[in-house]
Each structure stands twice: as structure tokens, then as C-alpha cells.
Coordinates of C-alpha atoms in Angstrom, one line a residue:
X15 CA 2.8 4.0 -23.5
X16 CA 0.3 4.4 -20.6
X17 CA 0.8 7.6 -18.6
X18 CA 0.9 7.9 -14.8
X19 CA -0.2 10.9 -12.8
X20 CA 3.4 11.7 -11.8
X21 CA 6.8 10.0 -11.2
X22 CA 9.0 10.3 -8.2
X23 CA 12.4 9.1 -7.3
X24 CA 12.4 5.6 -5.7
X25 CA 14.8 4.1 -3.1
X26 CA 17.3 3.2 -5.8
X27 CA 17.0 6.6 -7.6
X28 CA 14.8 5.1 -10.3
X29 CA 11.7 7.0 -11.3
X30 CA 8.6 5.3 -10.1
X31 CA 4.9 6.2 -9.9
X32 CA 3.8 8.3 -7.0
X33 CA 2.4 6.1 -4.2
X34 CA -0.2 8.8 -3.5
X35 CA -1.9 8.5 -6.9
X36 CA -1.7 4.9 -8.3
X37 CA -3.0 1.4 -7.6
X38 CA -1.3 -2.0 -7.1
X39 CA -2.4 -2.9 -10.7
X40 CA -0.7 0.2 -12.1
X41 CA 2.5 -0.6 -10.2
X42 CA 2.6 -4.0 -12.0
X43 CA 1.8 -2.5 -15.3
X44 CA 4.5 0.2 -14.9
X45 CA 7.1 -2.5 -14.0
X46 CA 6.0 -4.4 -17.2
X47 CA 6.6 -1.4 -19.4
X48 CA 10.0 -0.5 -18.0
X49 CA 11.4 -4.0 -17.5
X50 CA 9.3 -6.4 -19.6
X51 CA 11.9 -9.2 -19.4
X52 CA 12.3 -9.0 -15.6
X53 CA 12.1 -12.4 -14.0
X54 CA 10.4 -11.5 -10.7
X55 CA 10.1 -15.0 -9.3
X56 CA 12.0 -18.3 -9.2
X57 CA 10.0 -21.0 -7.5
X58 CA 11.8 -23.9 -5.8
X59 CA 9.0 -26.5 -5.6
X60 CA 11.0 -29.0 -3.6
X61 CA 13.0 -26.3 -1.7
X62 CA 16.1 -27.1 -3.8
X63 CA 15.5 -27.2 -7.5
X64 CA 13.9 -24.5 -9.7
X65 CA 10.5 -25.8 -10.9
X66 CA 8.9 -22.6 -12.3
X67 CA 9.8 -19.0 -13.1
X68 CA 7.6 -16.0 -13.6
X69 CA 8.4 -12.9 -15.6
X70 CA 6.7 -9.6 -15.1
X71 CA 5.4 -9.8 -18.7
X72 CA 3.8 -13.2 -18.1
X73 CA 2.3 -11.9 -14.8
X74 CA 0.8 -8.9 -16.6
X75 CA -0.6 -11.0 -19.4
X76 CA -2.2 -13.8 -17.3
X77 CA -3.5 -11.3 -14.8
X78 CA -5.4 -9.5 -17.5
X79 CA -6.8 -12.8 -18.7
X80 CA -7.8 -13.7 -15.2
X81 CA -9.4 -10.2 -14.7
X82 CA -11.5 -10.8 -17.8
X83 CA -12.9 -14.0 -16.5
X84 CA -13.5 -12.5 -13.0
X85 CA -15.3 -9.5 -14.6
X86 CA -17.5 -11.9 -16.6
X87 CA -18.9 -13.5 -13.5
X88 CA -18.6 -10.9 -10.7
X89 CA -19.3 -7.1 -10.4
X90 CA -16.5 -4.6 -9.7
X91 CA -15.3 -4.4 -6.1
X92 CA -16.3 -8.0 -5.4
X93 CA -14.2 -9.8 -2.8
X94 CA -12.3 -12.8 -4.0
X95 CA -10.5 -15.2 -1.7
X96 CA -7.0 -16.4 -2.8
X97 CA -6.5 -20.1 -2.0
X98 CA -2.9 -20.9 -3.1
X99 CA 0.2 -22.7 -1.9
X100 CA 3.4 -20.7 -2.5
X101 CA 4.2 -20.2 -6.2
X102 CA 3.6 -17.9 -9.2
X103 CA -0.2 -18.7 -9.3
X104 CA -0.7 -16.7 -6.1
X105 CA 0.5 -13.5 -7.8
X106 CA -1.5 -14.3 -11.0
X107 CA -4.6 -14.5 -8.7
X108 CA -3.8 -11.4 -6.7
X109 CA -3.1 -9.2 -9.8
X110 CA -6.1 -10.8 -11.6
X111 CA -8.2 -9.3 -8.8
X112 CA -6.3 -6.0 -9.0
X113 CA -6.7 -5.7 -12.8
X114 CA -10.4 -6.4 -12.4
X115 CA -10.8 -3.7 -9.8
X116 CA -11.8 -6.4 -7.2
X117 CA -10.6 -7.0 -3.6
X118 CA -8.4 -9.9 -2.9
X119 CA -8.9 -11.7 0.4
X120 CA -5.8 -13.5 1.8
X121 CA -5.0 -15.6 4.8
X122 CA -5.5 -19.3 4.1
X123 CA -2.6 -21.6 3.2
X124 CA -4.2 -24.8 1.9
X125 CA -1.8 -27.4 3.4
X126 CA -1.9 -25.8 6.9
X127 CA -3.5 -27.8 9.7
X128 CA -7.0 -26.4 10.3
X129 CA -7.1 -24.6 6.9
X130 CA -10.6 -25.9 6.2
X131 CA -12.0 -24.4 9.3
X132 CA -10.0 -21.2 8.7
X133 CA -11.5 -21.0 5.1
X134 CA -15.0 -21.4 6.4
X135 CA -14.5 -18.7 8.9
X136 CA -12.9 -16.2 6.6
X137 CA -15.4 -16.7 3.7
X138 CA -18.2 -15.9 6.1
X139 CA -16.4 -13.1 7.9
X140 CA -15.3 -11.3 4.7
X141 CA -18.5 -12.0 2.7
X142 CA -16.4 -12.9 -0.3
X143 CA -18.1 -13.9 -3.5
X144 CA -15.6 -16.3 -5.0
X145 CA -12.6 -18.5 -4.2
X146 CA -9.7 -18.5 -6.7
X147 CA -7.1 -21.3 -6.7
X148 CA -5.6 -24.2 -8.5
X149 CA -8.2 -26.7 -9.7
X150 CA -7.1 -29.6 -7.6
X151 CA -7.0 -27.5 -4.4
X152 CA -10.4 -26.1 -5.1
X153 CA -11.9 -29.6 -5.7
X154 CA -10.5 -30.8 -2.3
X155 CA -11.8 -27.8 -0.4
X156 CA -15.2 -27.7 -2.1
X157 CA -16.0 -31.2 -1.1
X158 CA -14.9 -30.6 2.5
X159 CA -16.2 -27.1 3.1
X160 CA -19.9 -27.7 2.8
X161 CA -20.7 -24.7 5.0
X162 CA -19.7 -22.3 2.2
X163 CA -19.4 -24.4 -0.9
X164 CA -22.8 -23.4 -2.3
X165 CA -22.4 -19.7 -1.4
X166 CA -19.4 -18.8 -3.6
X167 CA -18.0 -19.2 -7.1
X168 CA -15.0 -21.6 -7.2
X169 CA -12.7 -20.3 -10.0
X170 CA -9.6 -22.2 -11.1
X171 CA -6.6 -20.0 -11.9
X172 CA -5.8 -22.2 -14.9
X173 CA -8.4 -20.2 -16.8
X174 CA -5.8 -17.5 -17.1
X175 CA -3.9 -19.8 -19.5
X176 CA -6.8 -20.5 -21.9
X177 CA -9.1 -17.5 -21.7
X178 CA -7.6 -14.9 -24.0
X179 CA -9.8 -11.9 -23.4
X180 CA -8.2 -9.1 -21.4
X181 CA -9.4 -6.6 -18.8
X182 CA -7.4 -3.8 -17.2
X183 CA -9.7 -1.9 -14.9
X184 CA -7.6 -0.8 -11.8
X185 CA -9.2 0.6 -8.7
X186 CA -8.4 4.1 -7.4
X187 CA -5.5 4.9 -5.0
X188 CA -7.7 5.1 -2.0
X189 CA -9.9 2.1 -2.8
X190 CA -9.8 -1.1 -0.9
X191 CA -7.3 -3.5 -2.5
X192 CA -6.7 -6.3 -0.1
X193 CA -8.2 -7.9 3.0
X194 CA -5.3 -9.5 4.9
X195 CA -6.3 -11.9 7.7
X196 CA -4.1 -12.0 10.7
X197 CA -2.5 -15.1 12.1
X198 CA -4.9 -15.2 15.0
X199 CA -2.2 -15.9 17.6
X200 CA -4.3 -14.5 20.5
X201 CA -7.9 -14.8 19.1
X202 CA -9.8 -15.4 15.9
X203 CA -8.2 -14.0 12.7
X204 CA -9.1 -10.4 11.9
X205 CA -9.6 -9.2 8.4
X206 CA -7.3 -6.1 8.0
X207 CA -8.6 -3.8 5.3
X208 CA -5.8 -2.3 3.2
X209 CA -6.1 0.3 0.4
X210 CA -3.8 0.6 -2.6
X211 CA -2.4 3.7 -0.9
X212 CA -1.6 1.7 2.3
X213 CA 0.3 -1.0 0.4
X214 CA 2.2 1.3 -2.0
X215 CA 3.4 3.5 0.8
X216 CA 4.7 0.6 2.8
X217 CA 6.5 -0.9 -0.2
X218 CA 8.3 2.4 -0.7
X219 CA 9.3 2.5 2.9
X220 CA 10.6 -1.0 2.8
X221 CA 12.7 -0.1 -0.1
X222 CA 14.1 2.9 1.7
X223 CA 14.7 1.2 5.0
X224 CA 16.3 -2.0 3.6
X225 CA 18.2 -0.2 0.9
X226 CA 16.8 -2.2 -2.0
X227 CA 18.7 -1.8 -5.2
X228 CA 17.5 -2.6 -8.7
X229 CA 18.4 -6.2 -9.4
X230 CA 18.5 -7.3 -5.8
X231 CA 17.5 -10.9 -5.1
X232 CA 15.5 -11.9 -2.1
X233 CA 14.8 -15.4 -0.8
X234 CA 11.6 -16.3 1.2
X235 CA 10.0 -19.4 2.5
X236 CA 7.2 -17.5 4.2
X237 CA 3.7 -18.2 3.0
X238 CA 2.4 -15.6 0.5
X239 CA -0.9 -15.8 2.3
X240 CA 0.8 -14.1 5.2
X241 CA 1.7 -10.4 5.2
X242 CA 5.4 -10.9 5.7
X243 CA 5.7 -13.3 2.8
X244 CA 3.5 -11.2 0.4
X245 CA 4.5 -7.7 1.2
X246 CA 8.1 -8.3 2.3
X247 CA 9.1 -10.6 -0.5
X248 CA 6.9 -11.0 -3.6
X249 CA 5.4 -7.5 -3.9
X250 CA 8.7 -5.9 -2.9
X251 CA 10.4 -7.6 -5.8
X252 CA 7.9 -6.0 -8.2
X253 CA 8.1 -2.6 -6.5
X254 CA 11.9 -2.5 -6.6
X255 CA 12.5 -4.3 -9.9
X256 CA 14.2 -7.2 -8.2
X257 CA 13.7 -10.9 -7.9
X258 CA 12.1 -13.2 -5.3
X259 CA 13.3 -16.8 -4.9
X260 CA 10.4 -18.6 -3.3
X261 CA 10.3 -21.9 -1.3
X262 CA 7.3 -23.7 0.1
X263 CA 7.2 -23.2 3.9
X264 CA 7.2 -26.9 4.5
X265 CA 10.5 -27.4 2.8
X266 CA 12.1 -24.9 5.2
X267 CA 10.4 -26.4 8.3
X268 CA 11.5 -29.9 7.3
X269 CA 15.1 -28.8 6.5
X270 CA 16.1 -25.2 7.4
X271 CA 19.3 -25.6 5.4
X272 CA 17.2 -25.3 2.2
X273 CA 16.7 -21.6 3.1
X274 CA 20.4 -20.9 3.5
X275 CA 21.4 -22.9 0.5
X276 CA 19.0 -20.8 -1.7
X277 CA 20.5 -17.6 -0.3
X278 CA 24.0 -18.9 -1.2
X279 CA 23.0 -20.3 -4.6
X280 CA 21.2 -17.1 -5.8
X281 CA 23.5 -14.6 -4.2
X282 CA 20.6 -13.1 -2.2
X283 CA 21.1 -9.8 -0.6
X284 CA 17.8 -9.7 1.4
X285 CA 16.0 -12.5 3.3
X286 CA 14.6 -13.1 6.8
X287 CA 11.8 -14.3 8.9
X288 CA 10.6 -14.7 12.4
X289 CA 13.2 -15.2 15.2
X290 CA 12.4 -18.9 15.4
X291 CA 13.7 -19.4 11.9
X292 CA 17.2 -18.4 12.9
X293 CA 17.0 -20.7 16.0
X294 CA 16.0 -23.7 13.8
X295 CA 19.1 -23.1 11.7
X296 CA 21.3 -23.6 14.8
X297 CA 20.6 -27.4 14.5
X298 CA 21.8 -27.7 10.9
X299 CA 24.4 -30.4 10.4
X300 CA 27.5 -28.5 9.1
X301 CA 28.4 -31.5 7.0
X302 CA 25.4 -30.7 4.7
X303 CA 26.4 -27.0 4.1
X304 CA 30.2 -27.2 3.5
X305 CA 30.0 -25.1 0.3
X306 CA 27.7 -22.4 1.8
X307 CA 28.5 -18.8 1.1
X308 CA 26.4 -16.1 2.8
X309 CA 28.7 -13.2 2.0
X310 CA 26.0 -11.4 -0.2
X311 CA 23.4 -11.5 2.5
X312 CA 23.5 -8.0 3.9
X313 CA 20.0 -7.6 5.2
X314 CA 18.9 -10.5 7.4
X315 CA 15.6 -9.1 8.8
X316 CA 14.3 -10.6 12.0
X317 CA 10.7 -9.8 13.0
X318 CA 7.2 -11.1 13.6
X319 CA 7.8 -12.0 17.3
X320 CA 10.0 -11.1 20.2
X321 CA 13.7 -11.5 19.5
X322 CA 16.1 -13.5 21.6
X323 CA 19.5 -11.8 21.7
X324 CA 21.2 -15.2 22.4
X325 CA 19.8 -16.7 19.2
X326 CA 21.3 -13.9 17.1
X327 CA 24.6 -14.3 18.8
X328 CA 24.6 -18.1 18.3
X329 CA 23.6 -17.7 14.7
X330 CA 26.5 -15.3 14.0
X331 CA 29.0 -17.6 15.7
X332 CA 27.8 -20.7 13.8
X333 CA 27.6 -19.1 10.3
X334 CA 30.4 -16.5 10.4
X335 CA 32.6 -19.3 8.9
X336 CA 30.3 -19.1 5.9
X337 CA 30.9 -15.4 5.7
X338 CA 27.7 -14.3 7.4
X339 CA 28.2 -10.8 8.9
X340 CA 26.8 -9.6 12.2
X341 CA 26.0 -6.2 10.6
X342 CA 23.5 -8.0 8.3
X343 CA 21.1 -8.6 11.2
X344 CA 18.1 -6.2 10.8
X345 CA 15.7 -6.5 13.7
X346 CA 12.4 -5.0 12.7
X347 CA 8.8 -4.6 13.8
X348 CA 5.6 -4.9 11.8
X349 CA 2.1 -6.2 11.7
X350 CA -0.8 -6.7 9.2
X351 CA -2.6 -3.7 10.6
X352 CA 0.3 -1.5 9.4
X353 CA 0.4 -3.3 6.0
X354 CA 3.7 -4.8 7.2
X355 CA 6.7 -2.7 8.2
X356 CA 6.6 -0.2 11.1
X357 CA 10.3 0.0 12.1
X358 CA 13.7 -1.4 11.3
X359 CA 17.3 -1.1 12.3
X360 CA 19.4 1.3 10.1
X361 CA 21.6 -0.4 7.5
X362 CA 25.3 -1.0 8.4
X363 CA 24.7 -0.6 12.1
X364 CA 25.0 -3.3 14.7
X365 CA 21.7 -4.3 16.5
X366 CA 21.0 -2.5 19.7
X367 CA 20.4 -4.4 23.0
X368 CA 19.4 -3.3 26.4
X369 CA 19.3 -5.1 29.7
X370 CA 16.6 -3.9 32.1
X371 CA 15.0 -4.8 35.5
X372 CA 12.2 -7.3 35.0
X373 CA 10.5 -6.1 38.2
X374 CA 10.6 -2.4 37.1
X375 CA 9.4 -3.3 33.6
X376 CA 6.4 -5.0 35.1
X377 CA 5.6 -1.6 36.7
X378 CA 6.0 0.2 33.4
X379 CA 9.5 1.6 33.8
X380 CA 12.8 1.0 32.0
X381 CA 15.6 0.8 34.6
X382 CA 18.9 -1.0 34.1
X383 CA 20.1 -3.4 36.8
X384 CA 23.1 -5.4 37.8
X385 CA 21.0 -8.0 39.6
X386 CA 21.4 -11.1 37.3
X387 CA 18.2 -12.7 38.6
X388 CA 16.2 -9.6 37.7
X389 CA 17.8 -8.9 34.3
X390 CA 15.9 -9.1 31.0
X391 CA 17.6 -8.5 27.7
X392 CA 15.6 -6.8 24.9
X393 CA 16.5 -6.2 21.3
X394 CA 15.7 -2.9 19.6
X395 CA 13.5 -3.1 16.5
X396 CA 15.0 0.1 15.1
X397 CA 13.4 3.4 14.4
X398 CA 10.1 4.1 12.7
X399 CA 9.5 4.4 8.9
X400 CA 8.9 7.8 7.5
X401 CA 5.6 9.7 8.1
X402 CA 4.6 7.1 10.7
X403 CA 4.0 8.1 14.4
X404 CA 3.8 5.9 17.4
X405 CA 2.6 6.6 20.9
X406 CA 3.0 4.4 24.0
X407 CA 0.0 4.4 26.2
X408 CA -0.2 3.0 29.8
X409 CA -3.2 1.2 31.3
X410 CA -4.8 4.5 32.2
X411 CA -4.5 5.8 28.6
X412 CA -1.8 8.2 29.6
X413 CA 1.0 8.9 27.1
X414 CA 4.3 7.4 28.2
X415 CA 7.6 9.1 28.0
X416 CA 10.9 7.6 26.9
X417 CA 11.8 4.6 29.1
X418 CA 8.2 4.0 30.0
X419 CA 6.4 0.9 28.8
X420 CA 2.9 0.5 27.5
X421 CA 0.7 -0.5 24.6
X422 CA 1.9 0.7 21.2
X423 CA -0.6 2.8 19.0
X424 CA 0.2 3.8 15.4
X425 CA -0.7 6.5 12.9
X426 CA 0.5 6.8 9.3
X427 CA -0.2 6.3 5.6
X428 CA 0.2 2.5 5.7
X429 CA -1.9 2.0 8.9
X430 CA -5.2 0.3 8.2
X431 CA -8.5 2.0 9.1
X432 CA -9.8 -1.1 10.7
X433 CA -11.2 -4.6 10.2
X434 CA -14.0 -6.1 8.2
X435 CA -16.6 -8.6 9.4
X436 CA -17.2 -9.4 13.0
X437 CA -14.3 -7.2 14.3
X438 CA -15.3 -4.2 12.2
X439 CA -16.5 -2.3 15.3
X440 CA -13.8 -3.6 17.6
X441 CA -10.9 -1.6 16.4
X442 CA -9.2 0.0 19.4
X443 CA -8.1 3.5 18.7
X444 CA -6.8 6.6 20.6
X445 CA -7.1 10.3 19.6
X446 CA -3.9 12.2 20.3
X447 CA -3.1 15.8 19.0
X448 CA -5.9 15.6 16.4
X449 CA -4.8 12.2 14.9
X450 CA -6.3 8.8 15.2
X451 CA -4.0 6.1 16.5
X452 CA -4.7 2.4 16.2
X453 CA -3.8 -0.1 18.8
X454 CA -1.3 -2.8 17.9
X455 CA -1.9 -5.0 21.0
X456 CA 1.9 -5.1 21.4
X457 CA 3.8 -3.8 24.4
X458 CA 6.9 -1.7 24.1
X459 CA 8.9 1.4 24.8
X460 CA 11.1 4.0 23.2
X461 CA 14.7 4.9 24.0
X462 CA 16.3 7.6 21.8
X463 CA 13.8 7.0 18.9
X464 CA 14.5 3.3 18.9
X465 CA 11.5 1.1 19.6
X466 CA 11.7 -2.1 21.8
X467 CA 9.0 -4.8 21.7
X468 CA 8.5 -6.9 24.7
X469 CA 5.4 -9.0 23.9
X470 CA 1.6 -9.2 23.3
X471 CA -0.7 -7.5 25.8
X472 CA -3.2 -10.4 25.4
X473 CA -0.5 -13.0 26.4
X474 CA 0.5 -11.2 29.6
X475 CA 0.5 -13.3 32.8
X476 CA -0.2 -11.8 36.2
X477 CA 1.5 -13.6 39.0
X478 CA 1.1 -12.1 42.5
X479 CA 0.6 -8.7 41.0
X480 CA 3.7 -8.9 38.8
X481 CA 3.2 -8.9 35.0
X482 CA 5.2 -11.5 33.1
X483 CA 5.6 -12.1 29.4
X484 CA 5.6 -15.7 28.1
X485 CA 8.5 -14.8 25.7
X486 CA 10.7 -13.8 28.6
X487 CA 10.0 -17.0 30.4
X488 CA 10.8 -19.1 27.3
X489 CA 14.0 -17.2 26.6
X490 CA 15.1 -17.8 30.2
X491 CA 14.3 -21.5 30.0
X492 CA 16.2 -21.7 26.7
X493 CA 19.4 -20.6 28.5
X494 CA 19.5 -23.9 30.3
X495 CA 17.5 -26.1 27.9
X496 CA 18.7 -25.5 24.3
X497 CA 16.0 -27.6 22.7
X498 CA 13.2 -25.6 24.3
X499 CA 12.5 -22.4 22.3
X500 CA 9.9 -20.1 20.8
X501 CA 9.2 -22.8 18.3
X502 CA 8.0 -25.5 20.7
X503 CA 6.9 -23.8 24.0
X504 CA 3.8 -22.2 25.3
X505 CA 3.3 -20.5 28.6
X506 CA 0.0 -19.3 30.1
X507 CA -2.0 -18.8 33.3
X508 CA -4.1 -21.7 34.5
X509 CA -7.8 -20.8 34.1
X510 CA -9.2 -20.0 37.5
X511 CA -5.9 -19.9 39.3
X512 CA -4.2 -16.5 39.0
X513 CA -1.0 -17.5 40.7
X514 CA -0.5 -20.7 38.8
X515 CA 1.6 -21.0 35.6
X516 CA 1.4 -23.7 33.0
X517 CA 4.5 -24.4 30.9
X518 CA 3.9 -26.6 27.9
X519 CA 6.6 -27.9 25.5
X520 CA 6.5 -30.2 22.5
X521 CA 9.0 -33.0 22.1
X522 CA 9.4 -36.3 20.2
X523 CA 10.3 -39.6 21.8
X524 CA 10.7 -38.2 25.2
X525 CA 11.8 -40.5 28.0
X526 CA 10.7 -40.1 31.6
X527 CA 14.2 -39.5 32.8
X528 CA 14.7 -36.7 30.3
X529 CA 11.4 -35.1 31.2
X530 CA 12.4 -35.3 34.9
X531 CA 15.6 -33.3 34.1
X532 CA 13.8 -30.8 32.0
X533 CA 11.1 -30.4 34.7
X534 CA 13.7 -29.5 37.4
X535 CA 15.3 -26.9 35.1
X536 CA 12.1 -25.3 34.2
X537 CA 10.8 -25.3 37.8
X538 CA 14.1 -23.7 39.0
X539 CA 13.8 -20.9 36.4
X540 CA 10.1 -20.2 37.2
X541 CA 10.5 -20.3 41.0
X542 CA 13.9 -18.5 41.3
X543 CA 13.8 -16.0 38.5
X544 CA 10.1 -15.3 38.1
X545 CA 9.0 -15.9 41.7
X546 CA 6.2 -18.3 40.6
X547 CA 4.9 -20.1 43.6
X548 CA 3.2 -23.0 41.9
X549 CA 2.2 -24.4 38.5
X550 CA 2.6 -27.3 36.2
X551 CA 4.9 -28.5 33.5
X552 CA 3.5 -30.5 30.6
X553 CA 5.2 -32.4 27.8
X554 CA 3.1 -33.0 24.6
X555 CA 3.9 -34.3 21.2
X556 CA 5.6 -32.0 18.8
X557 CA 2.3 -31.4 16.9
X558 CA 0.6 -30.6 20.2
X559 CA 1.8 -27.0 20.2
X560 CA -0.6 -24.9 18.2
X561 CA 1.0 -22.5 15.7
X562 CA -0.3 -19.7 13.5
X563 CA 0.0 -19.9 9.6
X564 CA 3.3 -18.0 9.9
X565 CA 4.7 -20.6 12.3
X566 CA 4.5 -18.7 15.5
X567 CA 3.2 -20.4 18.6
X568 CA -0.3 -19.5 19.6
X569 CA -0.3 -19.3 23.4
X570 CA -4.1 -18.8 23.7
X571 CA -5.0 -21.6 21.3
X572 CA -2.6 -24.1 22.8
X573 CA -4.2 -23.4 26.2
X574 CA -7.7 -23.7 24.7
X575 CA -6.9 -27.0 22.9
X576 CA -5.3 -28.4 26.1
X577 CA -8.3 -27.5 28.2
X578 CA -10.7 -28.9 25.6
X579 CA -8.8 -32.2 25.6
X580 CA -7.6 -31.8 22.0
X581 CA -4.0 -32.3 22.9
X582 CA -2.6 -35.6 24.2
X583 CA -0.1 -35.1 27.0
X584 CA 3.0 -37.3 27.3
X585 CA 4.1 -36.3 30.8
X586 CA 2.7 -33.8 33.4
X587 CA 3.9 -32.7 36.8
X588 CA 2.7 -30.0 39.2
X589 CA 5.2 -28.1 41.2
X590 CA 5.4 -25.8 44.2
X591 CA 8.2 -23.5 45.1
X592 CA 8.1 -24.9 48.7
X593 CA 8.2 -28.6 47.6
X594 CA 11.7 -30.0 47.1
X595 CA 10.8 -33.6 47.7
X596 CA 11.0 -36.4 45.2
X597 CA 8.1 -36.7 42.9
X598 CA 6.3 -39.0 40.6
X599 CA 5.7 -38.0 36.9
X600 CA 2.1 -38.6 35.7
X601 CA 1.4 -39.9 32.2
X602 CA -2.0 -38.6 31.2
X603 CA -4.2 -38.2 28.2
X604 CA -6.5 -35.4 29.4
X605 CA -5.9 -32.1 31.1
X606 CA -7.6 -31.2 34.4
X607 CA -9.0 -27.8 34.2
X608 CA -9.4 -25.8 37.4
X609 CA -12.8 -24.5 38.3
X610 CA -13.2 -20.8 38.3

């Protein structure tokens, strides 16, 4: 039996390798030795039926074959892009790289809109030497990505089934293991560099925070090319000795009940996703889920974007009859630059909420108020994982106290040292008490060691000197228009007009009379609650809202596509807080951009 530097007690009191000394490859090999028959993945190819399974023994075997082939054509430490849909092949590719001592590059989901452009960008930015994927996918991309097709090796993962040589040459604990590209919600994707040490520490902390037990089952529809899908589902199953039930993302987006049915069928204890996933479930027809049983689901993590308290409350009301427990909600905070998890609610406690003054929050202070028009509700994302520190920094780079809002900076064992490629020199950092803290780009504050996230700094809107967050506006609109949510709305400032707001929403088969009603409700919220003096409200097709690979709305890219004429508008109407006269809705195809 192979020996490891040392063993420590894991979250479920099992002896596991010390995260300070091993690599990702050694974690997989360890799990193979202690649980060779463990089924780590069940893949539901159509979102309902099990079409493939993966044992840890098969993963270990095919990863070593894949590593042998990679080592035949590439030198150690080469960068290899993973180009896979959800499924076992992704893990075979990832651990093939790990077993060969190479660096996997992740961040492209083949069937996503814009995946060809994203691949071209990432291949150049990361300077990868090869692209690893299924043969049919590679053939399609190779013929369409002429910018890079001659610069890299295109390697089919099927080789791992027929090439029988083996290689096991893991990298060192502090060596680079993965370059995870961000969603690019506010700008071009950034390649976050992660070491074995970063990844293994974060997996350990996830196990401790979420209370993973040996044999636990998790369900995920999130793309493995995204950090939440990879770190929070697939790798966590290997780390904890559990099982991941995996769905293709498109099967959830088409029918959210597939997600809940999988949780019920497999008795999953752990599952979650961005807040919009829970909102989508509110529209499920109850006639299709009459036999649903969510009683085993005791960790329903909610993260990746700002959390709407109303959505959690509505979800609990709708699904309590299926034995879903409010205690199961686990609001959390994470980002690729921190490997994944930064904070989470403690197990078996109810989520914490606070209602603050929107006006004072804009000034950087957390003050509670009884003025309903000024109230903003914010959900706590729990407390920090072990050995991780956060400081809140204001616009003058001063450290904020409790109940003061600013940009969040992080330090800790799972925090990346920076980016590769074009952003390698653009990492924003801050020295405090002899430690280097990395900017998250997120705004938030602390109260009694609980962290609250209020939005992205880059998405901030300045209206008459008051700073507004798009998420806050969308949540407020959602209170009067249930069909408008984080999933289908974007809000931004009109280029060249600092007092003007643009509210865009996607809808199918929208009639003018319906738009007129929605327009009046949105205008009323913007003018009354947010003191917006003028702006415009635009309806586009459902596909007109630009989303990241993880499904979040990209405010900046939606704005850019609209201004570039790449989004067809269905209806558009400008408004002023002083104009209460009747109006005419304009049907347009192009967007008029203000001059600067």
C-alpha cells in the first residue's frame, strides 16, 4: 500500500491524508485504496434516468491510462483544457491531468451559448498546450475554432479506454493543479490559479461546514466546468467518500422538478445552487411532484449571488408539504478566487436576516429603520471557514468596523495567489497586519462574525450621489411582479447619463397591454423607492438576457450587447418621475445609445 506523509482526522472522524502535504491525485488514489468499490457518481443523462455510473476504482484506472497518453505527447506541468459536458468523462480528464503532473484548465461548457468564443479566449489566455474532451465535441470545436485549432493538441478522452499503459506522477502539494476561469459576469473571464493545497484545504472546510458524513449523497445540476459544480459536488464526493448524482444543467433549466425528483429518489442530504434555482422551482406544477419526499435534504446551500429572503420563504412554504425543512437552508458565500467556499451558515440553525436603511447603506453604514420605503432586507451568508480572514475596506482603503460596508478582501489557505494570462498583473490586493489580502470585488459587512453580501462593486449604480445595487432593485420589483426575478432581469446605468437607469427584462410572447402594466409597476418602484428621476424600461426576448456559464445574469454584458445592437427589443419606453401622462409604447429593434 502506498504511504502518505501523515493522516489526520477528517470531518466524519475518518483518517484522511493531511491537506498540507498531498496532491489532488493522491487524494483520489487514497480513496481508491480505502473504498475501491465506492460509486462516486451516478449520471442522469436525461435528467431523470441513470445512464452511467463511475466507481473510484474505474476513475483511478482510466485516469492513469489518460495520464500515460498525456505524458507521451506533453511535458510535465503542461496546461490542458478540459472540454466536457457534465458526466464521468470530466473527472477522468481532470484526474488524468493530475496523475500526469499537469495543470487542468477549466471554464468552458461545450453547449453553452458563446462557448466557441470563450474557448478561443481561454486557450490564448492560459497558453494551454492541449484540449481534452470527447471525440465528437472536439471535432465540432476544431472545425469552428480556427484561431487556435492549429496551436494545440486535440486529445479524445476515449483513449483512456483503449490505451493500457499507466502513469502516476502527481505534482507537489504547493504546485499549480488547476486554472479555473471565472464566469465573467462583470468583465472577461479570469483564470484563477489554484494549487493542490488551495483545493484540498477548501474541500476539508466544506466537509466541516456542511457536516459531510461518509456515504452522504449529493445532487447537482451545476456544470463541472464551474467552481461550484466541480468543488462543491464532484470533488467533495471523493474527499468525503460519498456519492454525487449529476444532471446536465440544461435538464434542470428546462424542468427544475428534475432536480428535486433526483434529491427525493436518491435520498440526497446535500444539494444546492444559486438563488435563482430556488426561484425557478416556485413555478413547478405540483401535479408533477405528488410523490416527492425532501425529508433527507438537510443542507440546501444557497450561494453564488445575492439572496432574496422572499424566495427562501416562498420555497419553504411551497415545499414544506413535501417535508422540506426551513432549517435545511444554508446561505453561503464563495468565489473561484477562494477555490470555492468562504463562509456558510452553521448547521441546524435558522438563516439570519437583517433589515437596514438603504440610504445609510449607500453611505457605508448599517442602520436599521422602520421606514418601509427605505428598508432593504439582506440575508447572512454565515461565518467564515477556519483559518480564513476577511477585512472590509471602504473607498479610501480604510478598514471598516462591524456594521460598516465596503469591499471584501480575503486571506487564507484556499485563497488564490492571483490570475494567469492578461489579468496576471491586475490582482487587487491589500496589506494588513503583515498579511496579503485579495479583493473579491464583492461588497458586504460583518455583524457578530456573520458576513452579509450586498452585491458586486462593478455593478454598482450611482444615481444622484446615491449608490444602488441592481440586485436590490430586482428584488423590489419582484415583490410586485412575480415573474421578474434574478433569472431574467438586468439593471444598469445608461452610458453617458449618470442619473438614468435602464431596466431590462426577458419575456416570451409578451403583449403590449401586459408590458404596459409591468412598465407602470417597475416605474413606480424605481421612482418611489429608489428616487430615480428618469430612465427606460425595455422588454427583450427570453434569450436576450446574457447569462454566465453558471446561469447568473451578466449585467455588464447585457448592457454591452444591447448597446451594440445584438439584442432585439420587443418593447421599450422611457420614463420620468415627473411625467404621469399617458404614453405610447415603442416597438424597436435597435437601442439608442446616449452620447457621452
